[in-house]
Coordinates of C-alpha atoms in Angstrom, one line a residue:
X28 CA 7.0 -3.9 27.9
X29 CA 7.1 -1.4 25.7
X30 CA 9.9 -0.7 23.7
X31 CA 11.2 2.4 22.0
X32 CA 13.6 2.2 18.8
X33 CA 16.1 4.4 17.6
X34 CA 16.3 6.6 14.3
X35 CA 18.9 3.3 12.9
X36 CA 16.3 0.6 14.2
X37 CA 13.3 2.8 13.0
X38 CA 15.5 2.8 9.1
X39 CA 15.6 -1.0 9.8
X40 CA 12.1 -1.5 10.3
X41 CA 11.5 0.5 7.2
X42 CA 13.1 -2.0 5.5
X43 CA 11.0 -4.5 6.2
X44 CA 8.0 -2.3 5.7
X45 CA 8.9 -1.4 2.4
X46 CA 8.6 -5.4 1.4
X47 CA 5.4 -5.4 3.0
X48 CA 4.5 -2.7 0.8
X49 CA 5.6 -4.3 -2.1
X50 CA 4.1 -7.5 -1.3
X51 CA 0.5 -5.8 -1.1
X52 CA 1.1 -4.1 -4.5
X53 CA 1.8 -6.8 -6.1
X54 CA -0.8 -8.6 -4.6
X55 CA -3.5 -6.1 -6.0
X56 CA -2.0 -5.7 -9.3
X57 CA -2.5 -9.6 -9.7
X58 CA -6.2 -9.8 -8.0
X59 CA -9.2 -10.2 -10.4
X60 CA -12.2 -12.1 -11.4
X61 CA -11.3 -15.9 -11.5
X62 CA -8.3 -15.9 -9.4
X63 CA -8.0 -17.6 -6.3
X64 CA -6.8 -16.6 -3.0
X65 CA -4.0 -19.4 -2.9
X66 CA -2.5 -17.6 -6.3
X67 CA -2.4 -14.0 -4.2
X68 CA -0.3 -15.9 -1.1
X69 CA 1.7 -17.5 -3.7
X70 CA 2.5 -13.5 -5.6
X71 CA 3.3 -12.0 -2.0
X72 CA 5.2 -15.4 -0.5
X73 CA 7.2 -14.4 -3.6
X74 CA 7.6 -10.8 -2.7
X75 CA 8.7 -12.5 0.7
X76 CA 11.4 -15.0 -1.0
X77 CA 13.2 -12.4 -3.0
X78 CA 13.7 -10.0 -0.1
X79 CA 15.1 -12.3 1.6
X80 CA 12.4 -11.8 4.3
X81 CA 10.4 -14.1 6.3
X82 CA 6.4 -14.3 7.1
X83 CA 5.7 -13.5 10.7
X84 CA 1.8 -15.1 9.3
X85 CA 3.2 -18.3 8.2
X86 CA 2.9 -20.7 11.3
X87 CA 1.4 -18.1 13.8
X88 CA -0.5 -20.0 16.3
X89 CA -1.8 -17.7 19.2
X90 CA -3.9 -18.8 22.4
X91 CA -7.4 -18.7 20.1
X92 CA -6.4 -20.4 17.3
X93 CA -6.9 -24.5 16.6
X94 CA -4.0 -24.5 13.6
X95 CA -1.0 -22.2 13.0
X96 CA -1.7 -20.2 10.5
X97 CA -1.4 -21.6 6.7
X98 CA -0.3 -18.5 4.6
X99 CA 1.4 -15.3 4.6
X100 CA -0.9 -13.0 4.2
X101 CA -5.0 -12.8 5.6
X102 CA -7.3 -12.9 2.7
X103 CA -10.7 -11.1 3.6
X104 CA -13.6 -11.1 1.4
X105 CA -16.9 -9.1 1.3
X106 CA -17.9 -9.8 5.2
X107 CA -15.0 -11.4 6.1
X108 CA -13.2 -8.4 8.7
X109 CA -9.6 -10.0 9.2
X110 CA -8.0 -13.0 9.2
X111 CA -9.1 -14.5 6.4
X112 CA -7.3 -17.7 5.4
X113 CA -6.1 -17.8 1.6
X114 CA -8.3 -20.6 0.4
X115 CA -8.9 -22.1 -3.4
X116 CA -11.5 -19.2 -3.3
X117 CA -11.8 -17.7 -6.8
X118 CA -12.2 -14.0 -6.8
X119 CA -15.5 -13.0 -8.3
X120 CA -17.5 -9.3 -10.2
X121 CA -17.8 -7.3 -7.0
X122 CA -15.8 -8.5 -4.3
X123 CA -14.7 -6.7 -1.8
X124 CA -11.3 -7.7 -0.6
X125 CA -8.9 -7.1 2.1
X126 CA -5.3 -8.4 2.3
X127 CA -2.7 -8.1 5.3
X128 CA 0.7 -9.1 4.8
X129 CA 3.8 -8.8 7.2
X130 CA 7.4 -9.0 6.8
X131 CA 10.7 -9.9 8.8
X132 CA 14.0 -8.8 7.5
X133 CA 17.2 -8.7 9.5
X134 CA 15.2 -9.0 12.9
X135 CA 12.6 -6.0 12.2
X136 CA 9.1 -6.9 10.6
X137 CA 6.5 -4.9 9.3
X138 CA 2.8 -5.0 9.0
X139 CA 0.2 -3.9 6.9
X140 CA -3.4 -4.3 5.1
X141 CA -5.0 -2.7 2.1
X142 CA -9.0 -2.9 1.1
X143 CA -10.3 -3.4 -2.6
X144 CA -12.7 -4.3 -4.9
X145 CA -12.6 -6.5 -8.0
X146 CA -14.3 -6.0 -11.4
X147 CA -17.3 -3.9 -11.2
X148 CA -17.1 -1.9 -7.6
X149 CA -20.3 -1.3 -5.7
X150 CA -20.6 2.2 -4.7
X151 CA -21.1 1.6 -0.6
X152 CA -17.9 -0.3 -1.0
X153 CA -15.9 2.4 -2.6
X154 CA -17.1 4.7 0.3
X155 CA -16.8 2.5 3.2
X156 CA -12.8 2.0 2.0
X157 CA -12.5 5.9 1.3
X158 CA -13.9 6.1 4.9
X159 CA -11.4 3.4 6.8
X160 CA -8.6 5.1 5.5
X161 CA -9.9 8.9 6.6
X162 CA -10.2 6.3 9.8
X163 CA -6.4 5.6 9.7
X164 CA -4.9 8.8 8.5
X165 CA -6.6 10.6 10.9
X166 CA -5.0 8.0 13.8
X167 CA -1.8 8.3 12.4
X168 CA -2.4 12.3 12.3
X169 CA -3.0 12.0 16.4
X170 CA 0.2 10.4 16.5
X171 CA 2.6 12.9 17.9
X172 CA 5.3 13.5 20.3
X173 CA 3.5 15.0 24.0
X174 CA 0.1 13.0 23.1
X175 CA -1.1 10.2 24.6
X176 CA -1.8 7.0 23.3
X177 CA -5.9 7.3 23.5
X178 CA -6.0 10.2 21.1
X179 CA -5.1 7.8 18.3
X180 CA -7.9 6.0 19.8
X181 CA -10.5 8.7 20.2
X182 CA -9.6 10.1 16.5
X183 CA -10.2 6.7 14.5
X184 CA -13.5 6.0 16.3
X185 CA -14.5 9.8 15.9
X186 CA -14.4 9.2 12.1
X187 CA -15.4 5.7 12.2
X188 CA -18.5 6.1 14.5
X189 CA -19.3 9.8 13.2
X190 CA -20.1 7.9 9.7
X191 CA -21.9 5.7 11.1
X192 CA -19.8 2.0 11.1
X193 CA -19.5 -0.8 13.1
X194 CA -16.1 -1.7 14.6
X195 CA -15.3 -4.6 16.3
X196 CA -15.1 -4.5 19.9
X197 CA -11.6 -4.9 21.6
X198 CA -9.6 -5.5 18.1
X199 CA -7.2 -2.7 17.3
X200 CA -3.9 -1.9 16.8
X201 CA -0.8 -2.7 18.2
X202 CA 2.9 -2.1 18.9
X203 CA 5.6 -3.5 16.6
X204 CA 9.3 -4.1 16.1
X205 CA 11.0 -6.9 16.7
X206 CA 8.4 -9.2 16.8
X207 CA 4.7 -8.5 15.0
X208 CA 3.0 -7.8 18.3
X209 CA 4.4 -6.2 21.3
X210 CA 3.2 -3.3 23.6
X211 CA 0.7 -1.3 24.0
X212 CA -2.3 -2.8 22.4
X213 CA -4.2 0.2 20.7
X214 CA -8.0 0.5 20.5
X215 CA -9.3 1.9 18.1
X216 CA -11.6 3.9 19.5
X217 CA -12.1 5.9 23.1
X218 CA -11.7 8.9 25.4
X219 CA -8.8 11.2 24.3
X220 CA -5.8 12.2 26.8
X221 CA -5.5 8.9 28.4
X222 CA -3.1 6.3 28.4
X223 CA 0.8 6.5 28.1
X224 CA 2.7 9.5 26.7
X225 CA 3.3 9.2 22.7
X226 CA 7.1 9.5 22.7
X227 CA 9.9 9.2 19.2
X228 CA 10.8 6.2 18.8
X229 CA 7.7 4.5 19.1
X230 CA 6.7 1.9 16.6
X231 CA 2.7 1.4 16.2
X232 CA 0.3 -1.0 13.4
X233 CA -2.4 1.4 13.4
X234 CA -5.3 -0.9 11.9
X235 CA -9.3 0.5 11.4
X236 CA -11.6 -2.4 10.6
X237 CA -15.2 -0.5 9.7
X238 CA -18.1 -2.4 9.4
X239 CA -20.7 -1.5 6.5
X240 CA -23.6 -2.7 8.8
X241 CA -23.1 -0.6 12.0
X242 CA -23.2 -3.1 14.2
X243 CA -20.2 -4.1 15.7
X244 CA -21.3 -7.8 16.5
X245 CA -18.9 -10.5 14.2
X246 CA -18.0 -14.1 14.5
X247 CA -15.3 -16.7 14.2
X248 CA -15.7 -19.0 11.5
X249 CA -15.5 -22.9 11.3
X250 CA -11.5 -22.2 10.7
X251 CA -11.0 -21.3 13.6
X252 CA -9.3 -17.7 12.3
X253 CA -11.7 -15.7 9.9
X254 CA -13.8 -13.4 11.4
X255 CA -16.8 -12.4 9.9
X256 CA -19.6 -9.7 10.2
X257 CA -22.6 -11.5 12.6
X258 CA -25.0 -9.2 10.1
X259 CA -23.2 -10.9 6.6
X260 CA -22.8 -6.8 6.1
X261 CA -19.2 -5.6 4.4
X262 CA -16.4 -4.8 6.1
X263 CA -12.6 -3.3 5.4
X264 CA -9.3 -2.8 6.9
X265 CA -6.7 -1.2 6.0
X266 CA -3.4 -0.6 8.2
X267 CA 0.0 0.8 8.0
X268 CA 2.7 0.7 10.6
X269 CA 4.3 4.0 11.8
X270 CA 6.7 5.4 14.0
X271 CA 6.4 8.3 15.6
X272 CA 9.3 11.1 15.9
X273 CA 10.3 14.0 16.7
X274 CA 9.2 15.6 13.3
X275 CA 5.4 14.0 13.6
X276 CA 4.3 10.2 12.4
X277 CA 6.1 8.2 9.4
X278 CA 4.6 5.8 7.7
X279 CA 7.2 2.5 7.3
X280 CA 5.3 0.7 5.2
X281 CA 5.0 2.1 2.2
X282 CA 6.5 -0.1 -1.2

C-alpha cells in the first residue's frame, strides 16, 4: 500500500533526513587513507546517538540475507555496488567509496547514499560519480505532480544508459516513511508514462547505482549482503529521498 504524507509528516521526515545528511558528512569528512570502515560506522552511529535517532540498518534481516545486518550504514568500495558491510577494511590511495546511511527519529526515517574517492582520485571515477548524480537529479527532476511513476524511471536510465553504464537489473528505488521500505518499488530505468500517478505527498529514495563496466551482471558476496560488479569494474551510488509536492520535488535529506 502506498501511502501518502502530509506537509506536517513530510517536515517530520525531514527531520530524520537531515541526520542522515549529517551522518554522511561526517562520514566523509572523516574517510581517508588508513582508516577503516568499522571507524566510519562508529562516526555516523554517533551522528545517530546524538539525534536521538535509531538505525533502520542495524539488525535488518530481509528474505535474502543469512545475518541481520551488523552496522549502520553500507560501506562500498571500488566494485562493491551496495550493501557493503563496514569491515576492519582500511581505506587505501584511490578508493572509490560509497556509503548509505538511514535514520529513524520520532517514527519517520530517512535514507540516503553518497559516492567518493580517497586520496589521489582516478579520473573515470570522478566522472562516473559526476554521472550518477546527473542520473539522480534528473529522476528527481521527473518527479512531479500529474507524472507517472515510470518517468523517474525512464529519465535515470536515459542518462545512465545514454553514457554508457551498467545498472543492476531489478534494484532501484523505493517508497519511504514510516518504515525504510514501503510502496512502490521504483526502477530505475524504463518506458515513460506508465505506472501510478505522481501525487504531493509522496515520499520516494530515489537511488542510481551506475556501473563503470557497462555490464549490468553483479554478484553477492560470501557475506551474504555485498554486491559486487561480476566484471570487478567500478561502481557508485548515490541517493537522496524526496517528496514530491505541489511546488515540484524536495529533497529531505539534505544535512
Amino acid at each position: 500500500m502506498v501511502e501518502i504524507k502530509t506537509r506536517a509528516e513530510i517536515a517530520a521526515m525531514r527531520e530524520a533526513g537531515r541526520v542522515v545528511g549529517q551522518a554522511l558528512e561526517a562520514t566523509r569528512k572523516v574517510a581517508a587513507i588508513g582508516v577503516s570502515l568499522k571507524e566510519l560506522d562508529e562516526v555516523a552511529h554517533t551522528i545517530l546517538r546524538e539525534a536521538g535517532a535509531t538505525s533502520p540498518f542495524l539488525g535488518y534481516q530481509p528474505s535474502f540475507a543469512p545475518v541481520p545486518f551488523p552496522g549502520v550504514i553500507c560501506a562500498s568500495v571500488n566494485d562493491a555496488v551496495v550493501h557493503g558491510i563496514p569491515t576492519d577494511y582500511r581505506l587505501r590511495d584511490g578508493d572509490l567509496v560509497s556509503i548509505d546511511c538511514g535514520a529513524t527519529l520520532r517514527g519517520w526515517t530517512g535514507d540516503a547514499a553518497i559516492t567518493f574517492t580517497v586520496g589521489t582520485p582516478r579520473p573515470k571515477d570522478l566522472t562516473l560519480i559526476a554521472d550518477t548524480r546527473l542520473a539522480l537529479e534528473a529522476g528527481i527532476a521527473a518527479a512531479v505532480p500529474g507524472g507517472r511513476l515510470s518517468d523517474i524511471s525512464a529519465a535515470i536510465g536515459a542518462v545512465a544508459r545514454g553514457a554508457g553504464y551498467g545498472m543492476p537489473r531489478d534494484w532501484g528505488g523505493h517508497g519511504i516513511g514510516r518504515t525504510m521500505h514501503e510502496d512502490p518499488h521504483v526502477q530505475n530505468e524504463g518506458r515513460p508514462g506508465r505506472g501510478m500517478a505522481l501525487r504531493p505527498g509522496l515520499t520516494l529514495a530515489l537511488e542510481p547505482m551506475l556501473l563503470a563496466g557497462g555490464k549490468d551482471a553483479c554478484y553477492t558476496a560470501r557475506d551474504g549482503w555485498t554486491f559486487h560488479t561480476s566484471d570487478g569494474s567500478r561502481a557508485a551510488h548515490i541517493e537522496h529521498t524526496i517528496a514530491i509536492t505541489e511546488d515540484g520535488p524536495q529533497i529531505l535529506t539534505l544535512p
